[in-house]
Amino acid sequence: MDQPSNASNPTDEAGPGPAVHFDNVGMRYGRGPEVLSDISFDLPRGSFQFLTGPSGAGKTSLLRLIYLAERPSRGLVSLFGEDTSVMERGALPAFRRRIGVIFQDFRLLQHLSVFDNVALPLRVAGQNVRQYGEDIVELLNWVGLGHRIDALPPTLSGGEQQRAAIARAVVSRPEILIADEPTGNVDPDMARRLLRLFVELNRLGTTVLIASHDIALIRSVNAPVLELAEGRLNRRARSA
């Protein structure tokens, strides 16, 4: 059984305060009802946790707060000790570069090859292809896309697009990795292979939060589980 680095004690911290802190957070869209209510939890630095719950429970909204796509209607969300509600707009890009995100809808750039999509975070960070070319080829081989390195996203299957999106999210070894149903379009063998990639990234120090409905996947790793139901975080359990 895979064991992430801090799964045995989710309160341990490898740095000054948690990577993510929610304190009594509520969130609503416009004038609608709250989709998240009274959410409080921490993601300690270097921890590995799952987020689960039925469709409509608020999982994607919670993730959007972490990767700064939304701000809370009330309460405190802090990243690396910084209150996101008072963060200046100019500071957001630097914070976002510290967070890798795997989206359900992939969000690959359709005019770029698989290689160039995966390389994008490194190019944005100012690295030259000579610095990262071999690493990207190795990563694409790991996720089973070595033979599709020059392919454009419209020619890829859903599972191939998902694997390319995962490679793009992890290539820069982000401080936080947020994954929204990252194995939903791949077969069980590839899902386990990708999970090993997330576990290894966690062992290197990345804080990992995976939203998933896949009970078998969740049970394959001895990690805490955050459970959402009707916008509320009901309890913290262990996956195995």
JSON list of N, CA and C in Angstrom, two decimals, residues 64-143:
[
{"chain": "A", "resi": 64, "resn": "ARG", "atom": "N", "xyz": [-11.61, 25.55, -6.28]},
{"chain": "A", "resi": 64, "resn": "ARG", "atom": "CA", "xyz": [-11.46, 26.86, -6.93]},
{"chain": "A", "resi": 64, "resn": "ARG", "atom": "C", "xyz": [-11.00, 27.92, -5.94]},
{"chain": "A", "resi": 65, "resn": "LEU", "atom": "N", "xyz": [-11.42, 27.81, -4.70]},
{"chain": "A", "resi": 65, "resn": "LEU", "atom": "CA", "xyz": [-10.94, 28.75, -3.68]},
{"chain": "A", "resi": 65, "resn": "LEU", "atom": "C", "xyz": [-9.45, 28.55, -3.42]},
{"chain": "A", "resi": 66, "resn": "ILE", "atom": "N", "xyz": [-8.99, 27.32, -3.47]},
{"chain": "A", "resi": 66, "resn": "ILE", "atom": "CA", "xyz": [-7.57, 27.05, -3.21]},
{"chain": "A", "resi": 66, "resn": "ILE", "atom": "C", "xyz": [-6.69, 27.56, -4.33]},
{"chain": "A", "resi": 67, "resn": "TYR", "atom": "N", "xyz": [-7.11, 27.34, -5.59]},
{"chain": "A", "resi": 67, "resn": "TYR", "atom": "CA", "xyz": [-6.23, 27.79, -6.67]},
{"chain": "A", "resi": 67, "resn": "TYR", "atom": "C", "xyz": [-6.59, 29.19, -7.17]},
{"chain": "A", "resi": 68, "resn": "LEU", "atom": "N", "xyz": [-7.32, 29.93, -6.35]},
{"chain": "A", "resi": 68, "resn": "LEU", "atom": "CA", "xyz": [-7.52, 31.37, -6.53]},
{"chain": "A", "resi": 68, "resn": "LEU", "atom": "C", "xyz": [-8.36, 31.73, -7.75]},
{"chain": "A", "resi": 69, "resn": "ALA", "atom": "N", "xyz": [-9.21, 30.81, -8.16]},
{"chain": "A", "resi": 69, "resn": "ALA", "atom": "CA", "xyz": [-10.18, 31.13, -9.21]},
{"chain": "A", "resi": 69, "resn": "ALA", "atom": "C", "xyz": [-11.39, 31.86, -8.62]},
{"chain": "A", "resi": 70, "resn": "GLU", "atom": "N", "xyz": [-11.62, 31.70, -7.32]},
{"chain": "A", "resi": 70, "resn": "GLU", "atom": "CA", "xyz": [-12.72, 32.37, -6.63]},
{"chain": "A", "resi": 70, "resn": "GLU", "atom": "C", "xyz": [-12.21, 32.86, -5.28]},
{"chain": "A", "resi": 71, "resn": "ARG", "atom": "N", "xyz": [-12.99, 33.78, -4.70]},
{"chain": "A", "resi": 71, "resn": "ARG", "atom": "CA", "xyz": [-12.71, 34.22, -3.34]},
{"chain": "A", "resi": 71, "resn": "ARG", "atom": "C", "xyz": [-13.93, 33.93, -2.47]},
{"chain": "A", "resi": 72, "resn": "PRO", "atom": "N", "xyz": [-13.73, 33.69, -1.19]},
{"chain": "A", "resi": 72, "resn": "PRO", "atom": "CA", "xyz": [-14.86, 33.31, -0.34]},
{"chain": "A", "resi": 72, "resn": "PRO", "atom": "C", "xyz": [-15.82, 34.48, -0.14]},
{"chain": "A", "resi": 73, "resn": "SER", "atom": "N", "xyz": [-17.08, 34.15, 0.10]},
{"chain": "A", "resi": 73, "resn": "SER", "atom": "CA", "xyz": [-18.08, 35.17, 0.45]},
{"chain": "A", "resi": 73, "resn": "SER", "atom": "C", "xyz": [-17.89, 35.62, 1.90]},
{"chain": "A", "resi": 74, "resn": "ARG", "atom": "N", "xyz": [-17.39, 34.72, 2.72]},
{"chain": "A", "resi": 74, "resn": "ARG", "atom": "CA", "xyz": [-17.10, 35.04, 4.12]},
{"chain": "A", "resi": 74, "resn": "ARG", "atom": "C", "xyz": [-16.06, 34.06, 4.63]},
{"chain": "A", "resi": 75, "resn": "GLY", "atom": "N", "xyz": [-15.46, 34.40, 5.76]},
{"chain": "A", "resi": 75, "resn": "GLY", "atom": "CA", "xyz": [-14.45, 33.52, 6.33]},
{"chain": "A", "resi": 75, "resn": "GLY", "atom": "C", "xyz": [-13.08, 33.79, 5.74]},
{"chain": "A", "resi": 76, "resn": "LEU", "atom": "N", "xyz": [-12.12, 33.00, 6.18]},
{"chain": "A", "resi": 76, "resn": "LEU", "atom": "CA", "xyz": [-10.72, 33.19, 5.81]},
{"chain": "A", "resi": 76, "resn": "LEU", "atom": "C", "xyz": [-10.20, 32.00, 5.02]},
{"chain": "A", "resi": 77, "resn": "VAL", "atom": "N", "xyz": [-9.60, 32.28, 3.86]},
{"chain": "A", "resi": 77, "resn": "VAL", "atom": "CA", "xyz": [-8.81, 31.30, 3.12]},
{"chain": "A", "resi": 77, "resn": "VAL", "atom": "C", "xyz": [-7.40, 31.87, 3.03]},
{"chain": "A", "resi": 78, "resn": "SER", "atom": "N", "xyz": [-6.42, 31.13, 3.53]},
{"chain": "A", "resi": 78, "resn": "SER", "atom": "CA", "xyz": [-5.04, 31.58, 3.43]},
{"chain": "A", "resi": 78, "resn": "SER", "atom": "C", "xyz": [-4.19, 30.51, 2.77]},
{"chain": "A", "resi": 79, "resn": "LEU", "atom": "N", "xyz": [-3.23, 30.97, 1.96]},
{"chain": "A", "resi": 79, "resn": "LEU", "atom": "CA", "xyz": [-2.26, 30.11, 1.30]},
{"chain": "A", "resi": 79, "resn": "LEU", "atom": "C", "xyz": [-0.87, 30.52, 1.75]},
{"chain": "A", "resi": 80, "resn": "PHE", "atom": "N", "xyz": [-0.10, 29.56, 2.23]},
{"chain": "A", "resi": 80, "resn": "PHE", "atom": "CA", "xyz": [1.26, 29.85, 2.70]},
{"chain": "A", "resi": 80, "resn": "PHE", "atom": "C", "xyz": [1.27, 31.01, 3.70]},
{"chain": "A", "resi": 81, "resn": "GLY", "atom": "N", "xyz": [0.19, 31.09, 4.51]},
{"chain": "A", "resi": 81, "resn": "GLY", "atom": "CA", "xyz": [0.12, 32.13, 5.53]},
{"chain": "A", "resi": 81, "resn": "GLY", "atom": "C", "xyz": [-0.40, 33.46, 5.05]},
{"chain": "A", "resi": 82, "resn": "GLU", "atom": "N", "xyz": [-0.79, 33.58, 3.78]},
{"chain": "A", "resi": 82, "resn": "GLU", "atom": "CA", "xyz": [-1.28, 34.85, 3.22]},
{"chain": "A", "resi": 82, "resn": "GLU", "atom": "C", "xyz": [-2.80, 34.79, 3.06]},
{"chain": "A", "resi": 83, "resn": "ASP", "atom": "N", "xyz": [-3.50, 35.80, 3.56]},
{"chain": "A", "resi": 83, "resn": "ASP", "atom": "CA", "xyz": [-4.95, 35.91, 3.42]},
{"chain": "A", "resi": 83, "resn": "ASP", "atom": "C", "xyz": [-5.28, 36.21, 1.96]},
{"chain": "A", "resi": 84, "resn": "THR", "atom": "N", "xyz": [-5.98, 35.30, 1.28]},
{"chain": "A", "resi": 84, "resn": "THR", "atom": "CA", "xyz": [-6.24, 35.50, -0.15]},
{"chain": "A", "resi": 84, "resn": "THR", "atom": "C", "xyz": [-7.24, 36.62, -0.41]},
{"chain": "A", "resi": 85, "resn": "SER", "atom": "N", "xyz": [-8.07, 36.97, 0.58]},
{"chain": "A", "resi": 85, "resn": "SER", "atom": "CA", "xyz": [-9.09, 37.99, 0.35]},
{"chain": "A", "resi": 85, "resn": "SER", "atom": "C", "xyz": [-8.50, 39.39, 0.23]},
{"chain": "A", "resi": 86, "resn": "VAL", "atom": "N", "xyz": [-7.29, 39.60, 0.75]},
{"chain": "A", "resi": 86, "resn": "VAL", "atom": "CA", "xyz": [-6.66, 40.93, 0.67]},
{"chain": "A", "resi": 86, "resn": "VAL", "atom": "C", "xyz": [-5.45, 40.91, -0.25]},
{"chain": "A", "resi": 87, "resn": "MET", "atom": "N", "xyz": [-5.25, 39.80, -0.95]},
{"chain": "A", "resi": 87, "resn": "MET", "atom": "CA", "xyz": [-4.11, 39.68, -1.84]},
{"chain": "A", "resi": 87, "resn": "MET", "atom": "C", "xyz": [-4.27, 40.61, -3.04]},
{"chain": "A", "resi": 88, "resn": "GLU", "atom": "N", "xyz": [-3.27, 41.38, -3.34]},
{"chain": "A", "resi": 88, "resn": "GLU", "atom": "CA", "xyz": [-3.33, 42.29, -4.48]},
{"chain": "A", "resi": 88, "resn": "GLU", "atom": "C", "xyz": [-3.33, 41.51, -5.77]},
{"chain": "A", "resi": 89, "resn": "ARG", "atom": "N", "xyz": [-4.04, 42.05, -6.77]},
{"chain": "A", "resi": 89, "resn": "ARG", "atom": "CA", "xyz": [-4.16, 41.36, -8.05]},
{"chain": "A", "resi": 89, "resn": "ARG", "atom": "C", "xyz": [-2.79, 41.06, -8.66]},
{"chain": "A", "resi": 90, "resn": "GLY", "atom": "N", "xyz": [-1.85, 41.98, -8.47]},
{"chain": "A", "resi": 90, "resn": "GLY", "atom": "CA", "xyz": [-0.53, 41.78, -9.06]},
{"chain": "A", "resi": 90, "resn": "GLY", "atom": "C", "xyz": [0.25, 40.63, -8.44]},
{"chain": "A", "resi": 91, "resn": "ALA", "atom": "N", "xyz": [-0.16, 40.21, -7.22]},
{"chain": "A", "resi": 91, "resn": "ALA", "atom": "CA", "xyz": [0.53, 39.11, -6.54]},
{"chain": "A", "resi": 91, "resn": "ALA", "atom": "C", "xyz": [-0.01, 37.76, -6.95]},
{"chain": "A", "resi": 92, "resn": "LEU", "atom": "N", "xyz": [-1.18, 37.72, -7.60]},
{"chain": "A", "resi": 92, "resn": "LEU", "atom": "CA", "xyz": [-1.83, 36.44, -7.90]},
{"chain": "A", "resi": 92, "resn": "LEU", "atom": "C", "xyz": [-1.02, 35.55, -8.84]},
{"chain": "A", "resi": 93, "resn": "PRO", "atom": "N", "xyz": [-0.45, 36.06, -9.94]},
{"chain": "A", "resi": 93, "resn": "PRO", "atom": "CA", "xyz": [0.29, 35.16, -10.83]},
{"chain": "A", "resi": 93, "resn": "PRO", "atom": "C", "xyz": [1.41, 34.40, -10.14]},
{"chain": "A", "resi": 94, "resn": "ALA", "atom": "N", "xyz": [2.16, 35.07, -9.27]},
{"chain": "A", "resi": 94, "resn": "ALA", "atom": "CA", "xyz": [3.26, 34.40, -8.58]},
{"chain": "A", "resi": 94, "resn": "ALA", "atom": "C", "xyz": [2.74, 33.30, -7.65]},
{"chain": "A", "resi": 95, "resn": "PHE", "atom": "N", "xyz": [1.60, 33.55, -6.99]},
{"chain": "A", "resi": 95, "resn": "PHE", "atom": "CA", "xyz": [1.01, 32.53, -6.13]},
{"chain": "A", "resi": 95, "resn": "PHE", "atom": "C", "xyz": [0.51, 31.36, -6.96]},
{"chain": "A", "resi": 96, "resn": "ARG", "atom": "N", "xyz": [-0.12, 31.66, -8.08]},
{"chain": "A", "resi": 96, "resn": "ARG", "atom": "CA", "xyz": [-0.67, 30.58, -8.91]},
{"chain": "A", "resi": 96, "resn": "ARG", "atom": "C", "xyz": [0.43, 29.69, -9.47]},
{"chain": "A", "resi": 97, "resn": "ARG", "atom": "N", "xyz": [1.61, 30.25, -9.70]},
{"chain": "A", "resi": 97, "resn": "ARG", "atom": "CA", "xyz": [2.71, 29.41, -10.20]},
{"chain": "A", "resi": 97, "resn": "ARG", "atom": "C", "xyz": [3.19, 28.41, -9.17]},
{"chain": "A", "resi": 98, "resn": "ARG", "atom": "N", "xyz": [2.82, 28.61, -7.91]},
{"chain": "A", "resi": 98, "resn": "ARG", "atom": "CA", "xyz": [3.20, 27.67, -6.86]},
{"chain": "A", "resi": 98, "resn": "ARG", "atom": "C", "xyz": [2.19, 26.53, -6.72]},
{"chain": "A", "resi": 99, "resn": "ILE", "atom": "N", "xyz": [1.12, 26.58, -7.52]},
{"chain": "A", "resi": 99, "resn": "ILE", "atom": "CA", "xyz": [0.03, 25.61, -7.41]},
{"chain": "A", "resi": 99, "resn": "ILE", "atom": "C", "xyz": [-0.15, 24.92, -8.76]},
{"chain": "A", "resi": 100, "resn": "GLY", "atom": "N", "xyz": [-0.08, 23.60, -8.77]},
{"chain": "A", "resi": 100, "resn": "GLY", "atom": "CA", "xyz": [-0.41, 22.82, -9.96]},
{"chain": "A", "resi": 100, "resn": "GLY", "atom": "C", "xyz": [-1.86, 22.38, -9.89]},
{"chain": "A", "resi": 101, "resn": "VAL", "atom": "N", "xyz": [-2.57, 22.53, -11.00]},
{"chain": "A", "resi": 101, "resn": "VAL", "atom": "CA", "xyz": [-4.00, 22.21, -11.02]},
{"chain": "A", "resi": 101, "resn": "VAL", "atom": "C", "xyz": [-4.30, 21.25, -12.16]},
{"chain": "A", "resi": 102, "resn": "ILE", "atom": "N", "xyz": [-5.00, 20.17, -11.83]},
{"chain": "A", "resi": 102, "resn": "ILE", "atom": "CA", "xyz": [-5.50, 19.23, -12.84]},
{"chain": "A", "resi": 102, "resn": "ILE", "atom": "C", "xyz": [-7.00, 19.42, -12.92]},
{"chain": "A", "resi": 103, "resn": "PHE", "atom": "N", "xyz": [-7.46, 19.97, -14.05]},
{"chain": "A", "resi": 103, "resn": "PHE", "atom": "CA", "xyz": [-8.87, 20.29, -14.23]},
{"chain": "A", "resi": 103, "resn": "PHE", "atom": "C", "xyz": [-9.63, 19.11, -14.82]},
{"chain": "A", "resi": 104, "resn": "GLN", "atom": "N", "xyz": [-10.91, 19.02, -14.49]},
{"chain": "A", "resi": 104, "resn": "GLN", "atom": "CA", "xyz": [-11.74, 17.97, -15.09]},
{"chain": "A", "resi": 104, "resn": "GLN", "atom": "C", "xyz": [-11.84, 18.13, -16.60]},
{"chain": "A", "resi": 105, "resn": "ASP", "atom": "N", "xyz": [-11.83, 19.38, -17.08]},
{"chain": "A", "resi": 105, "resn": "ASP", "atom": "CA", "xyz": [-11.98, 19.62, -18.52]},
{"chain": "A", "resi": 105, "resn": "ASP", "atom": "C", "xyz": [-10.64, 19.86, -19.22]},
{"chain": "A", "resi": 106, "resn": "PHE", "atom": "N", "xyz": [-9.54, 19.49, -18.55]},
{"chain": "A", "resi": 106, "resn": "PHE", "atom": "CA", "xyz": [-8.19, 19.42, -19.12]},
{"chain": "A", "resi": 106, "resn": "PHE", "atom": "C", "xyz": [-7.58, 20.80, -19.39]},
{"chain": "A", "resi": 107, "resn": "ARG", "atom": "N", "xyz": [-8.26, 21.66, -20.16]},
{"chain": "A", "resi": 107, "resn": "ARG", "atom": "CA", "xyz": [-7.79, 23.02, -20.47]},
{"chain": "A", "resi": 107, "resn": "ARG", "atom": "C", "xyz": [-6.43, 23.03, -21.17]},
{"chain": "A", "resi": 108, "resn": "LEU", "atom": "N", "xyz": [-6.24, 22.11, -22.07]},
{"chain": "A", "resi": 108, "resn": "LEU", "atom": "CA", "xyz": [-5.04, 22.13, -22.90]},
{"chain": "A", "resi": 108, "resn": "LEU", "atom": "C", "xyz": [-5.21, 23.18, -23.99]},
{"chain": "A", "resi": 109, "resn": "LEU", "atom": "N", "xyz": [-4.10, 23.78, -24.41]},
{"chain": "A", "resi": 109, "resn": "LEU", "atom": "CA", "xyz": [-4.13, 24.74, -25.52]},
{"chain": "A", "resi": 109, "resn": "LEU", "atom": "C", "xyz": [-4.16, 23.95, -26.82]},
{"chain": "A", "resi": 110, "resn": "GLN", "atom": "N", "xyz": [-5.22, 24.14, -27.59]},
{"chain": "A", "resi": 110, "resn": "GLN", "atom": "CA", "xyz": [-5.49, 23.28, -28.73]},
{"chain": "A", "resi": 110, "resn": "GLN", "atom": "C", "xyz": [-4.47, 23.41, -29.86]},
{"chain": "A", "resi": 111, "resn": "HIS", "atom": "N", "xyz": [-3.78, 24.54, -29.94]},
{"chain": "A", "resi": 111, "resn": "HIS", "atom": "CA", "xyz": [-2.84, 24.77, -31.04]},
{"chain": "A", "resi": 111, "resn": "HIS", "atom": "C", "xyz": [-1.41, 24.35, -30.69]},
{"chain": "A", "resi": 112, "resn": "LEU", "atom": "N", "xyz": [-1.21, 23.88, -29.46]},
{"chain": "A", "resi": 112, "resn": "LEU", "atom": "CA", "xyz": [0.12, 23.46, -29.04]},
{"chain": "A", "resi": 112, "resn": "LEU", "atom": "C", "xyz": [0.20, 21.94, -28.96]},
{"chain": "A", "resi": 113, "resn": "SER", "atom": "N", "xyz": [1.37, 21.40, -29.26]},
{"chain": "A", "resi": 113, "resn": "SER", "atom": "CA", "xyz": [1.59, 19.95, -29.16]},
{"chain": "A", "resi": 113, "resn": "SER", "atom": "C", "xyz": [1.53, 19.51, -27.70]},
{"chain": "A", "resi": 114, "resn": "VAL", "atom": "N", "xyz": [1.46, 18.20, -27.51]},
{"chain": "A", "resi": 114, "resn": "VAL", "atom": "CA", "xyz": [1.51, 17.66, -26.15]},
{"chain": "A", "resi": 114, "resn": "VAL", "atom": "C", "xyz": [2.76, 18.14, -25.44]},
{"chain": "A", "resi": 115, "resn": "PHE", "atom": "N", "xyz": [3.90, 18.06, -26.10]},
{"chain": "A", "resi": 115, "resn": "PHE", "atom": "CA", "xyz": [5.16, 18.51, -25.49]},
{"chain": "A", "resi": 115, "resn": "PHE", "atom": "C", "xyz": [5.06, 19.96, -25.05]},
{"chain": "A", "resi": 116, "resn": "ASP", "atom": "N", "xyz": [4.57, 20.84, -25.93]},
{"chain": "A", "resi": 116, "resn": "ASP", "atom": "CA", "xyz": [4.53, 22.27, -25.63]},
{"chain": "A", "resi": 116, "resn": "ASP", "atom": "C", "xyz": [3.49, 22.58, -24.56]},
{"chain": "A", "resi": 117, "resn": "ASN", "atom": "N", "xyz": [2.39, 21.84, -24.52]},
{"chain": "A", "resi": 117, "resn": "ASN", "atom": "CA", "xyz": [1.43, 22.04, -23.44]},
{"chain": "A", "resi": 117, "resn": "ASN", "atom": "C", "xyz": [2.05, 21.71, -22.09]},
{"chain": "A", "resi": 118, "resn": "VAL", "atom": "N", "xyz": [2.75, 20.59, -22.03]},
{"chain": "A", "resi": 118, "resn": "VAL", "atom": "CA", "xyz": [3.37, 20.18, -20.76]},
{"chain": "A", "resi": 118, "resn": "VAL", "atom": "C", "xyz": [4.49, 21.15, -20.37]},
{"chain": "A", "resi": 119, "resn": "ALA", "atom": "N", "xyz": [5.19, 21.67, -21.36]},
{"chain": "A", "resi": 119, "resn": "ALA", "atom": "CA", "xyz": [6.31, 22.58, -21.09]},
{"chain": "A", "resi": 119, "resn": "ALA", "atom": "C", "xyz": [5.86, 23.97, -20.67]},
{"chain": "A", "resi": 120, "resn": "LEU", "atom": "N", "xyz": [4.60, 24.30, -20.86]},
{"chain": "A", "resi": 120, "resn": "LEU", "atom": "CA", "xyz": [4.14, 25.67, -20.67]},
{"chain": "A", "resi": 120, "resn": "LEU", "atom": "C", "xyz": [4.48, 26.26, -19.31]},
{"chain": "A", "resi": 121, "resn": "PRO", "atom": "N", "xyz": [4.26, 25.55, -18.18]},
{"chain": "A", "resi": 121, "resn": "PRO", "atom": "CA", "xyz": [4.61, 26.15, -16.89]},
{"chain": "A", "resi": 121, "resn": "PRO", "atom": "C", "xyz": [6.09, 26.48, -16.76]},
{"chain": "A", "resi": 122, "resn": "LEU", "atom": "N", "xyz": [6.94, 25.68, -17.39]},
{"chain": "A", "resi": 122, "resn": "LEU", "atom": "CA", "xyz": [8.38, 25.93, -17.32]},
{"chain": "A", "resi": 122, "resn": "LEU", "atom": "C", "xyz": [8.77, 27.09, -18.21]},
{"chain": "A", "resi": 123, "resn": "ARG", "atom": "N", "xyz": [8.13, 27.21, -19.37]},
{"chain": "A", "resi": 123, "resn": "ARG", "atom": "CA", "xyz": [8.40, 28.35, -20.25]},
{"chain": "A", "resi": 123, "resn": "ARG", "atom": "C", "xyz": [7.97, 29.65, -19.59]},
{"chain": "A", "resi": 124, "resn": "VAL", "atom": "N", "xyz": [6.80, 29.63, -18.93]},
{"chain": "A", "resi": 124, "resn": "VAL", "atom": "CA", "xyz": [6.31, 30.83, -18.24]},
{"chain": "A", "resi": 124, "resn": "VAL", "atom": "C", "xyz": [7.28, 31.23, -17.13]},
{"chain": "A", "resi": 125, "resn": "ALA", "atom": "N", "xyz": [7.91, 30.23, -16.50]},
{"chain": "A", "resi": 125, "resn": "ALA", "atom": "CA", "xyz": [8.88, 30.50, -15.44]},
{"chain": "A", "resi": 125, "resn": "ALA", "atom": "C", "xyz": [10.24, 30.94, -15.98]},
{"chain": "A", "resi": 126, "resn": "GLY", "atom": "N", "xyz": [10.38, 31.00, -17.31]},
{"chain": "A", "resi": 126, "resn": "GLY", "atom": "CA", "xyz": [11.61, 31.51, -17.91]},
{"chain": "A", "resi": 126, "resn": "GLY", "atom": "C", "xyz": [12.66, 30.49, -18.23]},
{"chain": "A", "resi": 127, "resn": "GLN", "atom": "N", "xyz": [12.33, 29.20, -18.13]},
{"chain": "A", "resi": 127, "resn": "GLN", "atom": "CA", "xyz": [13.32, 28.17, -18.43]},
{"chain": "A", "resi": 127, "resn": "GLN", "atom": "C", "xyz": [13.43, 27.95, -19.93]},
{"chain": "A", "resi": 128, "resn": "ASN", "atom": "N", "xyz": [14.59, 27.51, -20.35]},
{"chain": "A", "resi": 128, "resn": "ASN", "atom": "CA", "xyz": [14.87, 27.21, -21.75]},
{"chain": "A", "resi": 128, "resn": "ASN", "atom": "C", "xyz": [14.63, 25.74, -22.01]},
{"chain": "A", "resi": 129, "resn": "VAL", "atom": "N", "xyz": [14.21, 25.40, -23.22]},
{"chain": "A", "resi": 129, "resn": "VAL", "atom": "CA", "xyz": [13.90, 24.01, -23.56]},
{"chain": "A", "resi": 129, "resn": "VAL", "atom": "C", "xyz": [15.09, 23.09, -23.32]},
{"chain": "A", "resi": 130, "resn": "ARG", "atom": "N", "xyz": [16.30, 23.61, -23.43]},
{"chain": "A", "resi": 130, "resn": "ARG", "atom": "CA", "xyz": [17.50, 22.78, -23.18]},
{"chain": "A", "resi": 130, "resn": "ARG", "atom": "C", "xyz": [17.56, 22.34, -21.71]},
{"chain": "A", "resi": 131, "resn": "GLN", "atom": "N", "xyz": [16.91, 23.11, -20.83]},
{"chain": "A", "resi": 131, "resn": "GLN", "atom": "CA", "xyz": [16.91, 22.77, -19.41]},
{"chain": "A", "resi": 131, "resn": "GLN", "atom": "C", "xyz": [15.91, 21.68, -19.07]},
{"chain": "A", "resi": 132, "resn": "TYR", "atom": "N", "xyz": [14.81, 21.61, -19.81]},
{"chain": "A", "resi": 132, "resn": "TYR", "atom": "CA", "xyz": [13.73, 20.72, -19.40]},
{"chain": "A", "resi": 132, "resn": "TYR", "atom": "C", "xyz": [13.31, 19.69, -20.44]},
{"chain": "A", "resi": 133, "resn": "GLY", "atom": "N", "xyz": [13.87, 19.74, -21.62]},
{"chain": "A", "resi": 133, "resn": "GLY", "atom": "CA", "xyz": [13.40, 18.86, -22.69]},
{"chain": "A", "resi": 133, "resn": "GLY", "atom": "C", "xyz": [13.43, 17.38, -22.32]},
{"chain": "A", "resi": 134, "resn": "GLU", "atom": "N", "xyz": [14.54, 16.91, -21.80]},
{"chain": "A", "resi": 134, "resn": "GLU", "atom": "CA", "xyz": [14.66, 15.49, -21.46]},
{"chain": "A", "resi": 134, "resn": "GLU", "atom": "C", "xyz": [13.70, 15.09, -20.33]},
{"chain": "A", "resi": 135, "resn": "ASP", "atom": "N", "xyz": [13.52, 16.01, -19.37]},
{"chain": "A", "resi": 135, "resn": "ASP", "atom": "CA", "xyz": [12.61, 15.71, -18.27]},
{"chain": "A", "resi": 135, "resn": "ASP", "atom": "C", "xyz": [11.17, 15.55, -18.76]},
{"chain": "A", "resi": 136, "resn": "ILE", "atom": "N", "xyz": [10.77, 16.37, -19.72]},
{"chain": "A", "resi": 136, "resn": "ILE", "atom": "CA", "xyz": [9.41, 16.28, -20.24]},
{"chain": "A", "resi": 136, "resn": "ILE", "atom": "C", "xyz": [9.22, 14.98, -21.01]},
{"chain": "A", "resi": 137, "resn": "VAL", "atom": "N", "xyz": [10.20, 14.61, -21.80]},
{"chain": "A", "resi": 137, "resn": "VAL", "atom": "CA", "xyz": [10.10, 13.35, -22.54]},
{"chain": "A", "resi": 137, "resn": "VAL", "atom": "C", "xyz": [9.98, 12.18, -21.56]},
{"chain": "A", "resi": 138, "resn": "GLU", "atom": "N", "xyz": [10.77, 12.19, -20.50]},
{"chain": "A", "resi": 138, "resn": "GLU", "atom": "CA", "xyz": [10.71, 11.13, -19.49]},
{"chain": "A", "resi": 138, "resn": "GLU", "atom": "C", "xyz": [9.33, 11.10, -18.83]},
{"chain": "A", "resi": 139, "resn": "LEU", "atom": "N", "xyz": [8.79, 12.27, -18.48]},
{"chain": "A", "resi": 139, "resn": "LEU", "atom": "CA", "xyz": [7.49, 12.34, -17.84]},
{"chain": "A", "resi": 139, "resn": "LEU", "atom": "C", "xyz": [6.39, 11.84, -18.78]},
{"chain": "A", "resi": 140, "resn": "LEU", "atom": "N", "xyz": [6.46, 12.22, -20.05]},
{"chain": "A", "resi": 140, "resn": "LEU", "atom": "CA", "xyz": [5.44, 11.77, -21.00]},
{"chain": "A", "resi": 140, "resn": "LEU", "atom": "C", "xyz": [5.52, 10.26, -21.22]},
{"chain": "A", "resi": 141, "resn": "ASN", "atom": "N", "xyz": [6.70, 9.73, -21.19]},
{"chain": "A", "resi": 141, "resn": "ASN", "atom": "CA", "xyz": [6.81, 8.27, -21.26]},
{"chain": "A", "resi": 141, "resn": "ASN", "atom": "C", "xyz": [6.17, 7.62, -20.04]},
{"chain": "A", "resi": 142, "resn": "TRP", "atom": "N", "xyz": [6.35, 8.22, -18.88]},
{"chain": "A", "resi": 142, "resn": "TRP", "atom": "CA", "xyz": [5.78, 7.68, -17.64]},
{"chain": "A", "resi": 142, "resn": "TRP", "atom": "C", "xyz": [4.27, 7.62, -17.70]},
{"chain": "A", "resi": 143, "resn": "VAL", "atom": "N", "xyz": [3.65, 8.66, -18.26]},
{"chain": "A", "resi": 143, "resn": "VAL", "atom": "CA", "xyz": [2.18, 8.70, -18.31]},
{"chain": "A", "resi": 143, "resn": "VAL", "atom": "C", "xyz": [1.64, 8.06, -19.60]}
]
